[in-house]
Coordinates of C-alpha atoms in Angstrom, one line a residue:
M13 CA -14.6 13.9 9.5
R14 CA -15.8 16.0 6.6
L15 CA -14.9 19.2 8.4
A16 CA -11.4 17.8 9.1
L17 CA -10.9 16.9 5.5
T18 CA -12.0 20.4 4.5
V19 CA -9.5 21.9 7.0
A20 CA -6.7 19.7 5.8
L21 CA -7.4 20.7 2.2
A22 CA -7.4 24.4 3.1
A23 CA -4.1 24.0 4.9
T24 CA -2.6 22.4 1.8
L25 CA -3.8 25.2 -0.4
F26 CA -2.1 27.7 1.9
S27 CA 1.3 26.0 1.8
P28 CA 4.4 28.3 1.2
P29 CA 4.6 28.8 -2.6
A30 CA 7.9 27.0 -3.1
L31 CA 6.8 24.0 -1.2
A32 CA 3.4 24.0 -2.9
D33 CA 5.1 24.1 -6.4
D34 CA 7.4 21.3 -5.5
W35 CA 4.6 19.2 -4.2
Q36 CA 2.5 19.8 -7.3
A37 CA 5.4 18.4 -9.3
V38 CA 5.5 15.3 -7.0
L39 CA 1.7 14.8 -7.4
Q40 CA 2.0 15.1 -11.2
A41 CA 4.9 12.6 -11.4
A42 CA 3.1 10.2 -9.1
R43 CA -0.2 10.0 -11.0
G44 CA -0.5 6.5 -12.5
Q45 CA 2.1 4.9 -10.3
T46 CA 1.5 1.7 -8.3
V47 CA 3.3 1.8 -4.9
Y48 CA 4.5 -1.6 -3.7
W49 CA 4.2 -1.1 0.1
N50 CA 6.1 -3.8 1.9
A51 CA 4.4 -4.3 5.3
W52 CA 4.0 -6.9 8.0
G53 CA 0.9 -8.8 7.0
G54 CA 0.0 -10.5 10.2
D55 CA -2.9 -8.3 11.3
D56 CA -6.2 -8.3 9.4
R57 CA -7.2 -4.8 10.6
T58 CA -3.9 -3.3 9.5
N59 CA -4.1 -5.0 6.2
A60 CA -7.7 -3.6 5.7
F61 CA -6.4 -0.1 6.6
I62 CA -3.6 -0.3 4.1
A63 CA -6.2 -1.4 1.5
W64 CA -8.4 1.6 2.4
V65 CA -5.3 3.9 2.0
G66 CA -4.8 2.5 -1.5
E67 CA -8.4 3.2 -2.4
Q68 CA -8.2 6.7 -1.2
T69 CA -4.9 7.6 -2.9
E70 CA -6.1 6.0 -6.1
R71 CA -9.3 8.1 -6.0
R72 CA -7.6 11.4 -5.0
Y73 CA -4.2 11.3 -6.6
G74 CA -4.3 8.4 -9.1
V75 CA -1.8 6.5 -7.0
S76 CA -2.6 2.9 -6.3
V77 CA -1.1 0.8 -3.4
R78 CA -0.3 -2.9 -3.5
Q79 CA 0.6 -4.4 -0.2
V80 CA 3.5 -6.9 -0.2
K81 CA 2.7 -8.8 3.0
L82 CA 5.9 -9.6 5.0
T83 CA 6.4 -12.0 7.9
D84 CA 9.6 -10.1 8.8
T85 CA 10.7 -6.6 7.6
A86 CA 14.2 -8.1 7.0
E87 CA 12.7 -9.7 3.9
A88 CA 12.3 -6.3 2.3
V89 CA 15.8 -5.1 3.5
T90 CA 17.4 -8.2 2.0
R91 CA 15.7 -7.6 -1.3
V92 CA 16.9 -4.0 -1.5
L93 CA 20.4 -5.1 -0.5
S94 CA 20.4 -7.8 -3.2
E95 CA 19.4 -5.3 -5.8
K96 CA 22.1 -2.9 -4.8
A97 CA 24.7 -5.7 -4.9
A98 CA 23.5 -6.5 -8.5
G99 CA 23.9 -2.8 -9.5
Q100 CA 20.1 -2.2 -9.7
D101 CA 20.2 1.4 -8.5
R102 CA 16.8 2.3 -10.0
D103 CA 13.5 0.6 -10.7
G104 CA 13.7 -1.4 -7.5
S105 CA 11.0 -3.8 -6.4
V106 CA 10.3 -2.0 -3.0
D107 CA 8.7 1.4 -3.1
L108 CA 7.6 1.9 0.5
V109 CA 8.4 -0.2 3.6
W110 CA 6.9 -0.3 7.1
I111 CA 10.2 -0.4 8.9
N112 CA 11.3 -1.0 12.5
G113 CA 14.3 0.4 14.3
P114 CA 16.9 -2.3 13.8
N115 CA 16.1 -2.5 10.0
F116 CA 16.0 1.3 9.7
L117 CA 19.5 1.4 11.3
S118 CA 20.7 -1.3 8.9
M119 CA 19.3 0.5 5.8
K120 CA 20.6 3.9 6.9
E121 CA 24.1 2.6 7.6
Q122 CA 24.2 0.9 4.2
G123 CA 22.9 3.9 2.2
L124 CA 19.7 2.1 1.2
L125 CA 17.3 4.9 1.9
E126 CA 15.8 7.8 -0.1
G127 CA 15.9 11.1 1.6
P128 CA 15.7 13.2 3.5
F129 CA 12.1 13.7 2.3
V130 CA 9.8 14.1 5.4
A131 CA 10.1 17.9 5.7
D132 CA 9.0 18.2 2.1
L133 CA 5.6 16.5 2.8
P134 CA 2.9 19.2 3.2
N135 CA 1.3 17.4 6.1
A136 CA 4.7 17.3 8.0
R137 CA 3.5 20.6 9.5
Y138 CA 1.3 18.6 11.9
L139 CA 4.3 16.7 13.3
D140 CA 6.7 17.6 16.1
L141 CA 10.0 17.0 14.4
A142 CA 12.2 18.7 17.0
P143 CA 15.4 16.8 17.7
G144 CA 14.8 14.1 20.2
S145 CA 11.0 14.0 19.7
P146 CA 9.4 10.6 19.2
A147 CA 8.8 11.3 15.5
A148 CA 12.4 12.3 15.0
V149 CA 14.1 9.3 16.6
D150 CA 13.8 5.5 16.0
F151 CA 15.3 3.2 18.6
T152 CA 17.7 6.1 19.6
V153 CA 18.7 6.6 16.0
P154 CA 18.0 10.0 14.5
V155 CA 15.5 9.7 11.7
D156 CA 17.1 12.6 9.7
G157 CA 14.1 12.9 7.5
M158 CA 14.6 9.4 6.0
E159 CA 11.4 7.8 7.4
S160 CA 7.9 9.2 8.0
P161 CA 5.8 8.4 11.1
W162 CA 2.3 6.9 10.7
R163 CA 1.2 5.4 14.0
L164 CA 2.1 5.2 17.7
A165 CA 3.0 1.9 19.3
R166 CA 3.0 1.2 23.1
F167 CA 3.8 -2.1 24.8
V168 CA 0.8 -3.2 26.8
F169 CA -0.4 -6.3 28.7
A170 CA -4.0 -7.6 28.5
Y171 CA -5.4 -9.6 31.3
D172 CA -8.8 -11.3 32.0
S173 CA -10.4 -9.2 34.8
A174 CA -12.8 -12.0 35.4
R175 CA -10.0 -14.2 36.7
I176 CA -7.4 -11.6 37.9
D177 CA -8.2 -9.0 40.6
A178 CA -4.9 -7.1 40.4
P179 CA -2.2 -7.7 37.7
P180 CA 1.4 -7.2 38.7
A181 CA 2.2 -3.6 39.3
T182 CA 5.8 -3.8 38.1
M183 CA 7.9 -6.2 36.1
A184 CA 9.7 -7.2 39.3
D185 CA 6.2 -8.2 40.7
F186 CA 5.8 -10.8 37.9
V187 CA 7.9 -13.2 39.9
G188 CA 5.7 -13.3 42.9
W189 CA 2.5 -13.2 40.8
A190 CA 3.7 -16.2 38.7
A191 CA 4.6 -18.1 41.9
A192 CA 1.1 -17.5 43.2
Y193 CA -0.5 -18.6 39.9
P194 CA 1.9 -21.1 38.3
G195 CA 1.5 -21.8 34.6
R196 CA -0.8 -18.9 34.0
I197 CA 1.5 -16.5 32.2
T198 CA 4.0 -16.8 29.4
H199 CA 5.5 -14.7 26.6
P200 CA 6.2 -15.3 22.9
D201 CA 9.6 -16.9 22.0
P202 CA 12.1 -14.0 22.0
S203 CA 13.1 -14.8 18.4
N204 CA 9.7 -13.1 17.7
F205 CA 9.6 -9.3 18.1
M206 CA 7.0 -9.5 20.8
G207 CA 9.0 -11.9 22.9
A208 CA 12.0 -9.8 22.7
T209 CA 10.0 -6.7 23.7
F210 CA 8.9 -8.6 26.9
L211 CA 12.5 -9.0 27.8
K212 CA 13.4 -5.4 26.9
Q213 CA 10.5 -4.1 29.0
A214 CA 12.0 -6.0 32.0
L215 CA 15.5 -4.8 31.1
V216 CA 14.5 -1.2 31.1
E217 CA 13.0 -1.5 34.6
L218 CA 15.7 -3.7 36.1
A219 CA 18.9 -2.3 34.6
P220 CA 21.1 -0.4 37.2
D221 CA 21.4 2.5 34.7
P222 CA 18.7 2.7 32.1
A223 CA 20.6 5.6 30.4
A224 CA 23.3 3.1 29.4
L225 CA 20.7 1.4 27.2
Q226 CA 20.6 4.4 24.8
V227 CA 24.0 3.7 23.3
P228 CA 25.2 0.4 21.6
P229 CA 26.2 -2.2 24.1
T230 CA 29.7 -3.3 24.8
D231 CA 30.7 -6.6 26.4
D232 CA 31.0 -4.9 29.8
S233 CA 27.9 -2.7 29.6
F234 CA 25.8 -5.7 28.5
A235 CA 27.0 -7.9 31.3
I236 CA 26.3 -5.2 33.9
A237 CA 22.9 -4.1 32.6
T238 CA 21.5 -7.6 32.1
A239 CA 22.7 -9.3 35.3
P240 CA 19.6 -8.3 37.2
L241 CA 17.4 -9.3 34.3
W242 CA 18.7 -12.8 34.2
D243 CA 18.4 -13.2 38.0
W244 CA 14.7 -12.0 37.6
Y245 CA 14.1 -14.4 34.7
D246 CA 15.7 -17.4 36.5
A247 CA 13.2 -16.8 39.3
L248 CA 10.2 -16.3 37.0
R249 CA 10.8 -19.1 34.5
P250 CA 9.8 -22.2 36.6
N251 CA 6.3 -20.7 37.0
L252 CA 5.8 -19.8 33.4
W253 CA 3.3 -21.7 31.2
R254 CA 4.7 -25.3 30.7
G255 CA 7.5 -24.6 33.2
G256 CA 9.2 -22.2 30.8
T257 CA 10.2 -25.0 28.4
A258 CA 7.9 -24.0 25.6
F259 CA 6.7 -20.6 24.3
P260 CA 4.0 -19.4 21.9
E261 CA 5.3 -18.7 18.5
N262 CA 3.9 -15.1 18.4
Q263 CA 1.4 -12.7 19.9
S264 CA -1.5 -14.2 18.0
V265 CA -0.9 -17.7 19.4
Q266 CA -0.5 -16.3 22.9
Q267 CA -3.8 -14.4 22.5
Q268 CA -5.5 -17.6 21.5
L269 CA -4.2 -19.3 24.7
M270 CA -5.8 -16.6 26.8
N271 CA -9.1 -16.8 24.9
D272 CA -9.1 -20.5 25.5
G273 CA -8.6 -19.9 29.3
E274 CA -5.2 -21.6 29.3
I275 CA -3.4 -18.5 30.5
D276 CA -4.5 -15.2 32.0
M277 CA -2.4 -12.6 30.1
T278 CA -1.3 -11.7 26.7
L279 CA 0.7 -8.7 25.3
S280 CA 0.7 -6.4 22.4
F281 CA 2.3 -3.3 20.9
D282 CA -1.1 -1.8 20.1
P283 CA -3.1 -0.4 23.0
A284 CA -6.3 -0.8 21.0
S285 CA -5.8 -4.4 20.0
T286 CA -7.6 -5.8 23.1
A287 CA -10.7 -3.8 22.4
A288 CA -10.5 -4.8 18.8
A289 CA -10.0 -8.5 19.6
I290 CA -13.1 -8.4 21.9
G291 CA -15.1 -7.1 19.1
Q292 CA -13.9 -9.9 16.9
G293 CA -14.6 -12.6 19.5
L294 CA -10.9 -13.3 19.9
L295 CA -10.8 -12.3 23.6
P296 CA -13.4 -12.4 26.4
D297 CA -15.5 -9.3 27.1
S298 CA -13.7 -9.1 30.5
A299 CA -10.2 -8.5 29.0
R300 CA -8.6 -5.2 30.0
V301 CA -5.3 -3.5 29.3
F302 CA -2.6 -2.5 31.8
V303 CA 1.0 -1.3 31.8
P304 CA 3.6 -1.4 34.6
E305 CA 3.2 1.5 36.9
G306 CA 6.5 3.1 35.7
G307 CA 5.2 3.1 32.1
S308 CA 6.1 1.0 29.1
I309 CA 8.3 0.9 26.0
G310 CA 6.9 2.9 23.2
N311 CA 7.9 3.9 19.7
V312 CA 6.6 5.3 16.5
S313 CA 5.9 3.2 13.4
F314 CA 7.5 4.6 10.4
V315 CA 7.5 4.2 6.6
A316 CA 10.7 4.6 4.5
I317 CA 11.5 4.7 0.8
P318 CA 14.4 2.7 -0.5
Y319 CA 17.0 4.6 -2.5
N320 CA 16.2 2.7 -5.7
A321 CA 12.4 2.8 -5.5
A322 CA 10.7 2.6 -8.9
N323 CA 7.8 4.7 -7.7
R324 CA 9.3 7.1 -5.2
D325 CA 6.9 10.0 -6.0
G326 CA 3.9 7.8 -5.4
A327 CA 5.5 6.6 -2.2
K328 CA 5.8 10.2 -1.0
V329 CA 2.1 10.8 -1.8
V330 CA 1.2 7.8 0.3
A331 CA 3.5 8.9 3.1
N332 CA 1.9 12.3 3.1
F333 CA -1.6 10.9 3.0
L334 CA -0.8 8.8 6.1
I335 CA -0.2 11.9 8.2
D336 CA -3.2 13.9 7.0
P337 CA -5.3 14.8 10.1
A338 CA -8.4 13.2 8.6
T339 CA -6.5 10.0 7.8
Q340 CA -5.0 9.9 11.3
A341 CA -8.5 10.4 12.9
H342 CA -9.9 7.6 10.7
M343 CA -7.0 5.3 11.7
Q344 CA -7.5 6.0 15.4
N345 CA -11.2 5.0 15.3
I346 CA -11.4 1.8 17.2
E347 CA -13.9 0.5 14.6
V348 CA -11.2 0.9 12.0
L349 CA -7.7 0.3 13.4
G350 CA -7.6 2.0 16.8
S351 CA -3.9 3.0 16.5
F352 CA -3.0 6.2 18.3
S353 CA -2.1 9.2 16.1
V354 CA 1.4 10.5 15.6
L355 CA 0.3 14.1 15.1
D356 CA 1.1 16.8 17.6
P357 CA -2.2 17.9 19.1
A358 CA -0.9 21.4 19.6
R359 CA -0.5 21.8 15.8
L360 CA -4.1 20.8 15.0
D361 CA -6.9 23.3 14.5
A362 CA -10.2 23.1 16.3
G363 CA -11.9 21.1 13.5
A364 CA -9.2 18.4 13.5
R365 CA -9.2 18.2 17.3
A366 CA -13.0 17.8 17.3
A367 CA -12.7 14.9 14.8
F368 CA -10.4 13.1 17.2
G369 CA -12.7 14.0 20.2
A370 CA -15.7 12.5 18.5
L371 CA -14.2 9.0 18.1
P372 CA -16.0 6.1 19.7
T373 CA -14.6 4.6 22.9
A374 CA -14.7 1.0 24.4
P375 CA -14.3 -0.4 27.9
A376 CA -11.1 -2.1 27.0
L377 CA -9.6 0.9 25.1
P378 CA -7.2 2.8 27.4
T379 CA -6.6 6.6 27.2
L380 CA -3.2 8.1 26.8
E381 CA -3.3 8.9 30.5
D382 CA -4.0 5.3 31.3
L383 CA -0.8 4.3 29.6
G384 CA 1.5 6.4 31.7
P385 CA 5.0 7.5 30.8
T386 CA 6.5 6.3 27.5
L387 CA 9.8 4.6 28.1
P388 CA 12.5 4.9 25.3
E389 CA 13.5 1.8 23.4
P390 CA 17.0 0.6 24.1
H391 CA 19.4 1.1 21.2
A392 CA 18.8 -1.5 18.5
G393 CA 22.1 -3.3 19.4
W394 CA 20.6 -4.4 22.7
M395 CA 17.8 -6.4 21.2
T396 CA 20.1 -8.6 19.1
R397 CA 22.4 -9.4 22.0
L398 CA 19.4 -10.0 24.3
V399 CA 17.8 -12.5 22.0
E400 CA 21.1 -14.3 21.4
D401 CA 21.9 -14.5 25.2
W402 CA 18.4 -15.7 26.1
A403 CA 18.7 -18.5 23.5
K404 CA 22.1 -19.5 24.8
R405 CA 20.9 -19.6 28.4
Y406 CA 17.5 -21.3 28.0
T407 CA 17.4 -23.4 24.9
R408 CA 20.5 -25.5 25.2

């Protein structure tokens, strides 16, 4: 770790002169600022990591971080939108926001984002920002330098290997598996992000033309693409937990059901969450991770800076610190957060690669190879219509 820090510092010192001068101005302007980082607050390990980030940036750069814990990113978007409507184009209340694809699209379309700024971050040299790369696209929408990556997300299932010999190999196989073990699986309500992702994972596998999901849906394309999905769900639903008439509120509630032995599977967007939950006593030691054999939906978690941020220089310092190789290695440590790095391994030197190679492992922690191919997220417009259609079909 110390070697990686030294290497990263040396790399910063050898930045191109113009960039180095500009960055020194950012560092000088940022000193003394408090960055209000609006971020989902539902995971204790993530909250602890954000607190650690604030301690480090305060000590190194004089930039403190205060997490504004959200239950939904839309809360921050609404706040910025309200400030813009009121003519508050500076000194806004949101400095940095952990943002997801649909909300990024909304803020980008409404001119609510600072940037482009990512290419100006010294540590951007460790990213693959080529057009179409995972760090340059968010839910099919080009990032255009207006949000900076900080961790990888992959949709995974966790099952109890003490009760299940072989989990379903495909989403299509869930129907037969549920019929053999009625009431033993469920998914969060699709009004929750994780429940919607369960449907999207099935949609990607079952749609006649997955490429059609990469552009906004029309009435016709939505009807064609989702017809196999609803047939699949109609067959699956009767054998879901409680006959498919009730659903866990979110991932945490579903995980508790599995820990209580009431169901056999849970799901997550963090491949390391199962190993972490075992360590915390929240899942049995026999819990293991799997993904459908064709791969699973994956995306990158980003941070963005609103156009009217009061402390935008401090926010850039925090964004740059998040993609420092030493920070990324610390984050990927299963004993810290366990989230996979967004850095391009080919751009790391031997010291940084060694820091990642020395990280501890755990039986329930999959490797990148275990996770198989990363499937692209459908365009953000599909999620909205999918959730609305599910509610219309199954809650009335």
